[in-house]
Coordinates of C-alpha atoms and ligand atoms in Angstrom, one line a residue:
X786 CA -13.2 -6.7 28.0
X787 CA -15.4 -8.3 25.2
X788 CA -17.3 -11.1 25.8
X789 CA -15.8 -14.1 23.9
X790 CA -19.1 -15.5 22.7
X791 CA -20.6 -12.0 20.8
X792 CA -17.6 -11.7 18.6
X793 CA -17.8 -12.4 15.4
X794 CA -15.3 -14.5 13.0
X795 CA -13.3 -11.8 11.1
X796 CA -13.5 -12.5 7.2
X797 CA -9.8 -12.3 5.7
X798 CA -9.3 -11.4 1.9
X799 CA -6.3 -12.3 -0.3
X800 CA -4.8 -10.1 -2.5
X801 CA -1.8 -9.3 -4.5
X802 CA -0.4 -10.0 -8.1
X803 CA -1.1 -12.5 -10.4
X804 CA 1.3 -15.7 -10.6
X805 CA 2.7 -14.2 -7.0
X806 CA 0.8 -17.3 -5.2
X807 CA -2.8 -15.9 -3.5
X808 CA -4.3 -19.4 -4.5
X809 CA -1.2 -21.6 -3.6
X810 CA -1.7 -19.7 0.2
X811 CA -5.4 -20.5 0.5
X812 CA -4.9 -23.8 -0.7
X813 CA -1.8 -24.1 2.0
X814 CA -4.3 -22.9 4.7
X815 CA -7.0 -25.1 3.4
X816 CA -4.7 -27.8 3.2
X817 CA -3.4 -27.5 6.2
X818 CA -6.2 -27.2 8.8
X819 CA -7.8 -30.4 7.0
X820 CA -4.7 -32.3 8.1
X821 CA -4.5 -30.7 11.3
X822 CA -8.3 -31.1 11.4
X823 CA -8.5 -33.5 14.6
X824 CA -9.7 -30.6 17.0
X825 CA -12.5 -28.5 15.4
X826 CA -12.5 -29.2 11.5
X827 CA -12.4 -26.8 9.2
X828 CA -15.9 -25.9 7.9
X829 CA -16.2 -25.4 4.0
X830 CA -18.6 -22.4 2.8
X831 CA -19.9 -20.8 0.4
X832 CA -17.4 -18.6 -1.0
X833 CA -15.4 -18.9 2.0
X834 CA -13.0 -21.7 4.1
X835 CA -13.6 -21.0 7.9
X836 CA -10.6 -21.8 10.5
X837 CA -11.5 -22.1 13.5
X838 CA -8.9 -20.6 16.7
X839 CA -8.4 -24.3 17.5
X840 CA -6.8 -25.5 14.6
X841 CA -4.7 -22.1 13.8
X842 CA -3.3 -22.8 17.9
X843 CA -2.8 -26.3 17.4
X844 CA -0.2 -25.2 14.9
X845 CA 1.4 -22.8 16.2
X846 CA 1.9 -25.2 18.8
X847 CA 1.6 -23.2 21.8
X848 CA -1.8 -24.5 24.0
X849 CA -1.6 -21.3 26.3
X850 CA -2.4 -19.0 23.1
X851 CA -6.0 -20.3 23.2
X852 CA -6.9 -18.5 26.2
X853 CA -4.9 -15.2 24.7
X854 CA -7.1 -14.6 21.3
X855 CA -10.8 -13.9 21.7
X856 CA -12.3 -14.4 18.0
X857 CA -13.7 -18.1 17.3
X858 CA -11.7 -18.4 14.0
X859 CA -10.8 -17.3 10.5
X860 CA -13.0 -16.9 7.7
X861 CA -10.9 -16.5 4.5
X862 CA -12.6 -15.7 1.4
X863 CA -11.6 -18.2 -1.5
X864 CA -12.1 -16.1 -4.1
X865 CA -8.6 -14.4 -4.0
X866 CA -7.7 -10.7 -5.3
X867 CA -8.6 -7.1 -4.8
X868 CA -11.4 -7.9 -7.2
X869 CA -13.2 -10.1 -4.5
X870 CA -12.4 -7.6 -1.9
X871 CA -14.0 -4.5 -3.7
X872 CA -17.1 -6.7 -4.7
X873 CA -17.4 -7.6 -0.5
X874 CA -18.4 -4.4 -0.1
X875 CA -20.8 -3.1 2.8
X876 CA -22.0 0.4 3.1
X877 CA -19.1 2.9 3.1
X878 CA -16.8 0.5 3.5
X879 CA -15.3 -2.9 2.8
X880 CA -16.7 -6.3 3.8
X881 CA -13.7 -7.6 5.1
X882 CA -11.6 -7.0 8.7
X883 CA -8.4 -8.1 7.2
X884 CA -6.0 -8.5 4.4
X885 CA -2.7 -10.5 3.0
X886 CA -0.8 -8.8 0.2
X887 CA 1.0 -11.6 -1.3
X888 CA 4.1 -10.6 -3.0
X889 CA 6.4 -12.8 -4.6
X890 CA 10.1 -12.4 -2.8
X891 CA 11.8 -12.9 -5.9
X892 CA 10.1 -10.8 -8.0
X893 CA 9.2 -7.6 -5.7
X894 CA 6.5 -5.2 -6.3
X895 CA 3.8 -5.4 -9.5
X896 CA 1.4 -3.4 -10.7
X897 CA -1.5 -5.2 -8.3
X898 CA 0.4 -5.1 -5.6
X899 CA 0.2 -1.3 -5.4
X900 CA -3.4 -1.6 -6.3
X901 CA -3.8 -3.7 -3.3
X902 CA -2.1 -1.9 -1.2
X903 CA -3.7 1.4 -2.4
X904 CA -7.1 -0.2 -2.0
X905 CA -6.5 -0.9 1.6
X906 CA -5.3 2.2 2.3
X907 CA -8.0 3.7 1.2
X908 CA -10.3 1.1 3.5
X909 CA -8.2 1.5 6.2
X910 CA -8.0 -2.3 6.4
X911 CA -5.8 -3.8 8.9
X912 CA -3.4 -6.1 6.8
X913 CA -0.5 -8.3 6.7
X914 CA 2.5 -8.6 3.8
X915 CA 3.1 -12.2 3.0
X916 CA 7.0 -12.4 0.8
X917 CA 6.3 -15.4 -0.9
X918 CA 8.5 -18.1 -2.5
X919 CA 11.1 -18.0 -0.3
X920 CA 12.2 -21.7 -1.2
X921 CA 13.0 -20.0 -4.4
X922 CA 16.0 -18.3 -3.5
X923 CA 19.6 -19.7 -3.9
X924 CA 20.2 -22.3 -1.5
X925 CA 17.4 -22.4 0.4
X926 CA 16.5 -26.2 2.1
X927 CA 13.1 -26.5 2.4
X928 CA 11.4 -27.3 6.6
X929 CA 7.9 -28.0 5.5
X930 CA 5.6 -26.4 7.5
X931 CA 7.7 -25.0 10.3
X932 CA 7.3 -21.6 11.7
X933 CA 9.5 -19.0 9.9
X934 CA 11.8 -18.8 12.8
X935 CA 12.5 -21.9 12.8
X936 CA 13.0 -22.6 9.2
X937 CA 15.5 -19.7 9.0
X938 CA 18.0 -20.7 11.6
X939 CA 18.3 -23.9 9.4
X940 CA 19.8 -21.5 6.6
X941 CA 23.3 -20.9 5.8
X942 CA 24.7 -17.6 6.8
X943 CA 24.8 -16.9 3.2
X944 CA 21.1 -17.9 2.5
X945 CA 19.9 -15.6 5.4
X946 CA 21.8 -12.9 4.1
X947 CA 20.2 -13.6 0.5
X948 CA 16.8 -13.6 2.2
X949 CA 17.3 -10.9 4.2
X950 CA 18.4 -8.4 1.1
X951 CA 15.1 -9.6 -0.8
X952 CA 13.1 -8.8 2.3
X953 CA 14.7 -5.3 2.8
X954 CA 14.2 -4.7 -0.7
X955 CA 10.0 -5.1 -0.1
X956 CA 10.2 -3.5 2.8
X957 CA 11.6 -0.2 1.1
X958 CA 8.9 -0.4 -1.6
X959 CA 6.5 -0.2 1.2
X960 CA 8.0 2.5 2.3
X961 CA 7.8 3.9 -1.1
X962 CA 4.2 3.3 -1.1
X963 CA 3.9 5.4 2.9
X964 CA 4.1 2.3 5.5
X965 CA 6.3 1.8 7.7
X966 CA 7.0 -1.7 7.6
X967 CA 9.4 -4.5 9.3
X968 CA 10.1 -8.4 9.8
X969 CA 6.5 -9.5 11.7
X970 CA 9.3 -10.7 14.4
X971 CA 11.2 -7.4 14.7
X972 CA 7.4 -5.4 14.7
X973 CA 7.0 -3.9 18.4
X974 CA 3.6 -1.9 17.5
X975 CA 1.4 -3.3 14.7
X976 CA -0.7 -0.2 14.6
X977 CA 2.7 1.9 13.8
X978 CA 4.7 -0.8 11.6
X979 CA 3.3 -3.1 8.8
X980 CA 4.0 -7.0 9.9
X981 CA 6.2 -8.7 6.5
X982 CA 6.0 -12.5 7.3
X983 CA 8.7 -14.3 4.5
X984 CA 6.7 -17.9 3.8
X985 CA 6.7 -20.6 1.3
X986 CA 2.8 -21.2 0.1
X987 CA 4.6 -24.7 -1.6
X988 CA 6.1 -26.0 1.3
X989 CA 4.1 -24.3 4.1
X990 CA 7.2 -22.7 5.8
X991 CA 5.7 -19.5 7.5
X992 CA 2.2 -20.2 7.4
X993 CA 1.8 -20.4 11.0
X994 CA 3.3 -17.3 11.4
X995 CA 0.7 -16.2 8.9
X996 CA -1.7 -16.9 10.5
X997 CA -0.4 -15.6 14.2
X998 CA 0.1 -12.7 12.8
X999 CA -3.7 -12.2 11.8
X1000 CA -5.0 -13.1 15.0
X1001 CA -3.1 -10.6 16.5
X1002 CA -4.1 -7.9 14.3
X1003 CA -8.2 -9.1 14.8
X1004 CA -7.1 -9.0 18.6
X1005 CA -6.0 -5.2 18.3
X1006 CA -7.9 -3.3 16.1
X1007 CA -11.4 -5.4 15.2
X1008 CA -12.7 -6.0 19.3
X1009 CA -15.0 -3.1 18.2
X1010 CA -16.0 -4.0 15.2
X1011 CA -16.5 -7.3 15.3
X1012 CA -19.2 -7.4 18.0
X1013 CA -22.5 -8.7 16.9
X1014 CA -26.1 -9.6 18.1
X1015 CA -26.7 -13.5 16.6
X1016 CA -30.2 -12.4 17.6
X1017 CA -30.0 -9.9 15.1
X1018 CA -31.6 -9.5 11.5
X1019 CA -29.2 -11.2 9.4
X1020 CA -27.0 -8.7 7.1
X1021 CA -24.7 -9.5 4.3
X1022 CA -23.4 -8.8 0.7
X1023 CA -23.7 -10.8 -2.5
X1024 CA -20.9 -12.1 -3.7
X1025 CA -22.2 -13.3 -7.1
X1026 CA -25.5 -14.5 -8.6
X1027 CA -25.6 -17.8 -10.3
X1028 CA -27.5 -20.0 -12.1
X1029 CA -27.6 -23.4 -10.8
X1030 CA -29.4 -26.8 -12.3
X1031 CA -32.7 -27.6 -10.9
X1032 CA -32.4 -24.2 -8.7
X1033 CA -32.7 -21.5 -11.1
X1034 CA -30.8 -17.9 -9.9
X1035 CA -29.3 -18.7 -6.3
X1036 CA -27.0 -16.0 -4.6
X1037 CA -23.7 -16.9 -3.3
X1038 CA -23.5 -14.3 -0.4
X1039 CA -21.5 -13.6 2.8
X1040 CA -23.6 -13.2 5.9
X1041 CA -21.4 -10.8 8.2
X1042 CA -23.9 -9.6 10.9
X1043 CA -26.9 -11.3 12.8
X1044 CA -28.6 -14.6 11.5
X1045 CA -30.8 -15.6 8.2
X1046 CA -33.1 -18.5 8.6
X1047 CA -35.3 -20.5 5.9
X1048 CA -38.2 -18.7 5.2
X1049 CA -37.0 -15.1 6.0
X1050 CA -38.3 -12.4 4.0
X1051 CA -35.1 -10.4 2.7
X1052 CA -34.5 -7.7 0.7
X1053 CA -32.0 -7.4 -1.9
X1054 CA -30.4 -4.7 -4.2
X1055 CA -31.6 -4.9 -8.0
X1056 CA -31.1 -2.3 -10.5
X1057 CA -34.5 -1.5 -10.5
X1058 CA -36.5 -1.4 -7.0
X1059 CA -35.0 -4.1 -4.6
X1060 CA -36.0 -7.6 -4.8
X1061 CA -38.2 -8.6 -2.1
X1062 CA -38.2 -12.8 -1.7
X1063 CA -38.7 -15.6 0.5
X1064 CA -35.4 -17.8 1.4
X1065 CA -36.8 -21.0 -0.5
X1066 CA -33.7 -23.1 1.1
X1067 CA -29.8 -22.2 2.6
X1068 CA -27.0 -24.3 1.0
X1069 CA -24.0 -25.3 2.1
X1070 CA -21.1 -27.4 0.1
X1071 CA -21.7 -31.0 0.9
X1072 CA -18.9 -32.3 2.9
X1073 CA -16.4 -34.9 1.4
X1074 CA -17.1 -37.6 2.8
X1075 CA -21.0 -38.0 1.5
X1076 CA -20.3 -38.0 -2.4
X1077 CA -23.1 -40.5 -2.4
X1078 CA -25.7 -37.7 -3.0
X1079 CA -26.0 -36.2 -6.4
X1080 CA -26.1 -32.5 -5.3
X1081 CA -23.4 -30.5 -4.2
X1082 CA -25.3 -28.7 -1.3
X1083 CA -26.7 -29.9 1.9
X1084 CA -29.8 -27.7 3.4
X1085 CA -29.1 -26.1 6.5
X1086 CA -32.3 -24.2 8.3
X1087 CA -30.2 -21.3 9.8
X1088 CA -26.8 -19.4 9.3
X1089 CA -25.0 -17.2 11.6
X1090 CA -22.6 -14.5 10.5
X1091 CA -19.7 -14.7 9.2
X1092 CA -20.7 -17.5 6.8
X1093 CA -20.7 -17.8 3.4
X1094 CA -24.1 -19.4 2.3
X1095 CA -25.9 -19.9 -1.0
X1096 CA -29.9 -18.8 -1.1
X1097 CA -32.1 -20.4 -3.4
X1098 CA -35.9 -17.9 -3.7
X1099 CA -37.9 -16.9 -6.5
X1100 CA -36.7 -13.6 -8.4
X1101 CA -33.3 -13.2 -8.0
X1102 CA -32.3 -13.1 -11.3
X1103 CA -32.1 -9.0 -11.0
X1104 CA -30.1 -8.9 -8.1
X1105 CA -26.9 -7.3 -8.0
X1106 CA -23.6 -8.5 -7.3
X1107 CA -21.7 -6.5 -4.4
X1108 CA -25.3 -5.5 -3.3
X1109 CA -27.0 -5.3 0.2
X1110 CA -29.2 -8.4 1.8
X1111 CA -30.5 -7.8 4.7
X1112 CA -33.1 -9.8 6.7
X1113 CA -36.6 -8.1 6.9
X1114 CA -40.3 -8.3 9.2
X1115 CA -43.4 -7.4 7.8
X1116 CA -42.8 -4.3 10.0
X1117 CA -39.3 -3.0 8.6
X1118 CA -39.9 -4.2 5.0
X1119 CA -41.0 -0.8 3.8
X1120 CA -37.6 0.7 5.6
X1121 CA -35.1 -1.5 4.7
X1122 CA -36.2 -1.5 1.2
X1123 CA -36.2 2.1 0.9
X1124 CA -32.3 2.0 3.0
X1125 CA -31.4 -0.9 0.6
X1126 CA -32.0 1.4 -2.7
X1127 CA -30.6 4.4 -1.3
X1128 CA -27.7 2.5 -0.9
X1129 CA -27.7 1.3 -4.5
X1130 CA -28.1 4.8 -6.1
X1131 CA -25.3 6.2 -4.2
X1132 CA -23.6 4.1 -5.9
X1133 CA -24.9 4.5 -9.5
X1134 CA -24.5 7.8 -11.0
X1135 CA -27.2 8.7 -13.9
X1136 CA -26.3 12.9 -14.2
X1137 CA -27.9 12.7 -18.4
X1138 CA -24.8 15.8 -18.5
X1139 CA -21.3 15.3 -20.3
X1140 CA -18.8 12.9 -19.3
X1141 CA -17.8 9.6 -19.7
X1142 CA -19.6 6.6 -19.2
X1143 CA -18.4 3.8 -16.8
X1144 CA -19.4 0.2 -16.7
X1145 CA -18.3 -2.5 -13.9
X1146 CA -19.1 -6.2 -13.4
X1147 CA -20.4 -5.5 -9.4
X1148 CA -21.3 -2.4 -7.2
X1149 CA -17.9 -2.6 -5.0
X1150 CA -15.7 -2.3 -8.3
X1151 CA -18.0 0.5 -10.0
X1152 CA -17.6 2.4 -6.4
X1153 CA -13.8 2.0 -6.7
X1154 CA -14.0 3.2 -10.2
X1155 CA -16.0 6.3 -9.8
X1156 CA -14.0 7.3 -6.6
X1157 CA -10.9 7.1 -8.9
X1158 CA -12.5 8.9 -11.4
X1159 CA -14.2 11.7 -9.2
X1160 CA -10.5 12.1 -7.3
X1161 CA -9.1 13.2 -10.8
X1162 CA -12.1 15.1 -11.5
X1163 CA -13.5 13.5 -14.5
X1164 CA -17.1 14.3 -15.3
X1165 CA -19.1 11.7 -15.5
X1166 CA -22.1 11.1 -17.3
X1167 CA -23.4 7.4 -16.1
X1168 CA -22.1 4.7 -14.3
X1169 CA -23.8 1.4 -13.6
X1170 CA -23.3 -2.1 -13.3
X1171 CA -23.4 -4.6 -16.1
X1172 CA -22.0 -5.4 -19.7
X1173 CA -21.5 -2.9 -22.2
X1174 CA -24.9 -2.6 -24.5
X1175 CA -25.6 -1.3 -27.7
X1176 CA -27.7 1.3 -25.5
X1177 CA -24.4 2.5 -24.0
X1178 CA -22.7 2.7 -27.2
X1179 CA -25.4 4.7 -29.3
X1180 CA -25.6 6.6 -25.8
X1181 CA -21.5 7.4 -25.6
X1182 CA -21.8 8.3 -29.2
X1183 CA -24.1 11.8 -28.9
X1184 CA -21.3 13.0 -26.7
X1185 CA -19.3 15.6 -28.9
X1186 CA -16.6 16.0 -26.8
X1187 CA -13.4 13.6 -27.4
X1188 CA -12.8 14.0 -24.0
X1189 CA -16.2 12.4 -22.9
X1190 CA -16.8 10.4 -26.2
X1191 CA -15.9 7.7 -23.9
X1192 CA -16.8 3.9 -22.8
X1193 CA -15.2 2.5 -19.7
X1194 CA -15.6 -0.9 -18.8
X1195 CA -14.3 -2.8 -15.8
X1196 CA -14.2 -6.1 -16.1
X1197 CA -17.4 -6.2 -18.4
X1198 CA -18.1 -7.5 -21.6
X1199 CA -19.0 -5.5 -25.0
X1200 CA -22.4 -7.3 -26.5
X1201 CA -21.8 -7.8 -30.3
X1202 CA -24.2 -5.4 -31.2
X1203 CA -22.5 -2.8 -29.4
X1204 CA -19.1 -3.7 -30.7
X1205 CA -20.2 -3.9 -34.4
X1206 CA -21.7 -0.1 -33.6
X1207 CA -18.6 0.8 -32.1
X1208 CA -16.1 0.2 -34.1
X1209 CA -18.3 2.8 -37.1
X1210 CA -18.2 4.9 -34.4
X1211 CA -15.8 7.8 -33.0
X1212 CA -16.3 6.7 -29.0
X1213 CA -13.1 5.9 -26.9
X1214 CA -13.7 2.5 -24.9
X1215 CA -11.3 1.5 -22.6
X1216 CA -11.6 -1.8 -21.0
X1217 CA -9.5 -3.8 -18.2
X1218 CA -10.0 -5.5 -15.3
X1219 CA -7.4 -3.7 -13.5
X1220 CA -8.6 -0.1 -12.3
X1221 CA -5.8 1.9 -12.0
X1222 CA -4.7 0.8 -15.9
X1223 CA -7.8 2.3 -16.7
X1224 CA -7.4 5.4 -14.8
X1225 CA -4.0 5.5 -16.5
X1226 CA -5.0 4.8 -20.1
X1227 CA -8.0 7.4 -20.0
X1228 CA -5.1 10.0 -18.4
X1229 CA -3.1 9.4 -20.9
X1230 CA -5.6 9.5 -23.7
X1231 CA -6.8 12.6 -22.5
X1232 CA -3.0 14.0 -22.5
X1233 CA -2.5 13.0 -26.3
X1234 CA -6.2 15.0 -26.9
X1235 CA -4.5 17.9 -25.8
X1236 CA -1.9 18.0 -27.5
Ligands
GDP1529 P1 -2.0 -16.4 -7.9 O1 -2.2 -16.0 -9.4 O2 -1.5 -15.3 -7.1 O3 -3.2 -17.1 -7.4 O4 -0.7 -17.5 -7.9 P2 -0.8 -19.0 -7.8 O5 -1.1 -19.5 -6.4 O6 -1.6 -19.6 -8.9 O7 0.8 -19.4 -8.1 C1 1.4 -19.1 -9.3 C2 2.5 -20.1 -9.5 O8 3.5 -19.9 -8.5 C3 2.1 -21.5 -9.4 O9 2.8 -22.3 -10.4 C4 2.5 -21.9 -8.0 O10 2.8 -23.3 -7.9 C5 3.8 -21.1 -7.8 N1 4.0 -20.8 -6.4 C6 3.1 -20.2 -5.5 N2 3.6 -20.1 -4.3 C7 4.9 -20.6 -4.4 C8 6.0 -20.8 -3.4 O11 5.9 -20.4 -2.3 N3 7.1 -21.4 -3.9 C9 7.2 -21.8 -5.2 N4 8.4 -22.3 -5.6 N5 6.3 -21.6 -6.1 C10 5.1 -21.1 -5.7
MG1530 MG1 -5.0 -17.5 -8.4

């Protein structure tokens, strides 16, 4: 058996439609481990809310559970959507152990709900189906907070029966979509059968179950993965660069393996050669209670993963969101540099040949976009991070072919200059911040050509 202290917190992403409540749920969980905060807060981070096992047992109520799950927490990444969870990339796969689809009950399946769950299928990420809003349905009274069980044998025979059709209805589209799925309660094997867990992210019915459900799946299938050296070089993935007063470019990134220290040398993916800095200073979101300072951050002098952190050094205004930072010694510079931009140009594709050019905000969502692309087999001629340029434009517009004559931008922006070009020009640009639309718009597009 693993040893309790070498594992890791798993790192938890939320995904799922928009409206169908993934902000409402994190604010729940938030909310609801700062209330039942008595034994082990909750710790705020960077980019990330980290529940620790004591607070998620404590509600749930049961003290003999504590002994039963081995990881020290939760770390929930507050940035919801599939967006955030193809940016957390790491190499060849994604940043985080585990997922919640959030689909509203009412509603039933939307076009980002099969992108999510396409998306985690493809990462073979263990995850759990949240059917949301269930005070919405006709004659439902509200239990705040309690388990699901409990909730529901407060419901008329009727309102169960109501439920219970909803539920059965999101559990065929599952099917639909190739999982086998059930009520979480009624799951024997979660490495067979998909957990659904009905909640309300208003009135916190289900949550517990929630979150019992996502220990569980940690317990099972992550022992392996989520075994780490704290000795280690700290590793991790930027989540965003931003400018910040009085600091200049910081990085908001999510350390996942090992530890980074003040004054480590790390290297980070640029689109050039990687950035090699000094950590200047680690930031952490002040707590609450000390709104007497003027910044937001407090300096901490070390991080352990997984933690979210902000990094203030000189030069990192190149650095790439979704890129590599990894922790380096005057001996393993040299290497990790050279690993660090190998891992980059994987990624970016520069072939000077026909085919359409493809733009994306962060490396995680350009890799999800060329697989897309390279899965229908669509030539293409460039693809790299960042806005849409007048470069780009002039670059799409010596491309003959219809076919290839083509811009596609994931959630980018087209610089004036390049619009004002465009629009006197004959290139195709599609733009969306949805991937599979733009799979589906440049299909179709390509459908009407040949006609
Ligand atoms: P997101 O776009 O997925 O982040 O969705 P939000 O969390 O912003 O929720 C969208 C709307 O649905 C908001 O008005 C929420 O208050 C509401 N909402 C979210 N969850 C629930 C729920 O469980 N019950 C009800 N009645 N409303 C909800
Ligand atoms: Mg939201």
């Amino acid at each position: 058996m693993a040893d309790k202290k070498n594992l890791r917190t798993p790192i938890v992403c939320v995904m799922g439609h928009v409206d169908h409540g993934k902000t409402t749920l994190l604010d729940k969980i938030r909310g609801t481990a700062i209330v039942s905060g008595e034994a082990g807060a909750i710790t705020q981070h960077i980019g990330a809310t980290e529940v620790p096992i004591d607070v998620i047992v404590n509600k749930l109520g049961d003290p003999r559970l504590r002994d039963r799950f081995m990881v020290p927490g939760l770390l929930f990444i507050d940035t919801p959507g599939h967006h955030a969870f193809t940016t957390l990339r790491s190499r060849g796969g994604a940043l985080a152990d585990l997922a919640i689809v959030v689909v509203d009950i009412n509603e039933g399946f939307k076009p980002q709900t099969y992108e999510s769950l396409q998306i985690l299928k493809r990462f073979k990420t263990p995850f759990v189906v949240v059917a949301n809003k269930i005070d919405r349905i006709g004659g439902w009274v509200s239990q705040k907070d309690l388990p699901f069980a409990a909730t529901f044998k407060k419901q008329s025979t009727e309102v169960q029966a109501r439920l219970e059709t909803k539920l059965y209805e999101v559990i065929g589209e599952l099917y639909n979509q190739g999982f086998a799925a059930e009520r979480y309660d009624r799951v024997t094997n979660f490495q067979k059968t998909l957990g659904v867990v009905p909640v309300s992210a208003v009135t916190g019915e289900g949550i517990p179950d929630v979150l019992m459900v996502l220990l569980g799946l940690a317990q099972k299938f992550l022992e392996a993965n989520l075994q780490y050296s704290a000795k280690g070089p700290g590793v991790g993935t930027v989540l965003e660069v931003k400018e910040e007063k009085g600091l200049g470019a910081t990085l908001d990134i999510i350390l996942y393996d090992g530890t980074l220290k003040k004054g480590d040398t790390v290297v980070i993916g640029s689109l050039g050669e990687p950035i090699q800095t000094k950590v200047r200073a680690l930031l952490k979101p002040r707590e609450l209670s000390e709104i007497r300072y003027e910044s937001k951050f407090q300096q901490v002098n070390k991080v352990t993963a997984a933690a979210g952190v902000k990094i203030s050094a000189p030069g990192l205004e190149g650095a790439l969101a979704g890129s590599p930072i990894r922790v380096a010694t005057e001996e393993t510079l040299e290497e990790i540099a050279a690993q660090v931009k190998s891992e980059i140009d994987e990624v970016r594709i520069d072939t000077g040949s026909v085919g359409v050019m493809i733009k994306a905000d962060t490396l995680g969502s350009l890799e999800a976009l060329v697989h897309e692309f390279q899965k229908d087999n669509v030539p293409i001629r460039k693809a790299e991070v960042g806005d849409i340029s007048h470069r780009d434009a002039v670059e799409a517009s010596t491309v003959e072919d219809p076919l290839y004559s083509v811009l596609i931008g994931f959630s980018v922006k087209v610089h004036p200059d390049a619009r004002d070009f465009l629009q006197e020009s004959n290139v195709k640009v599609f733009t969306s911040d949805v991937i599979y639309r733009l799979v589906e718009d440049y299909q179709k597009y390509v459908k009407e050509q040949q006609e």
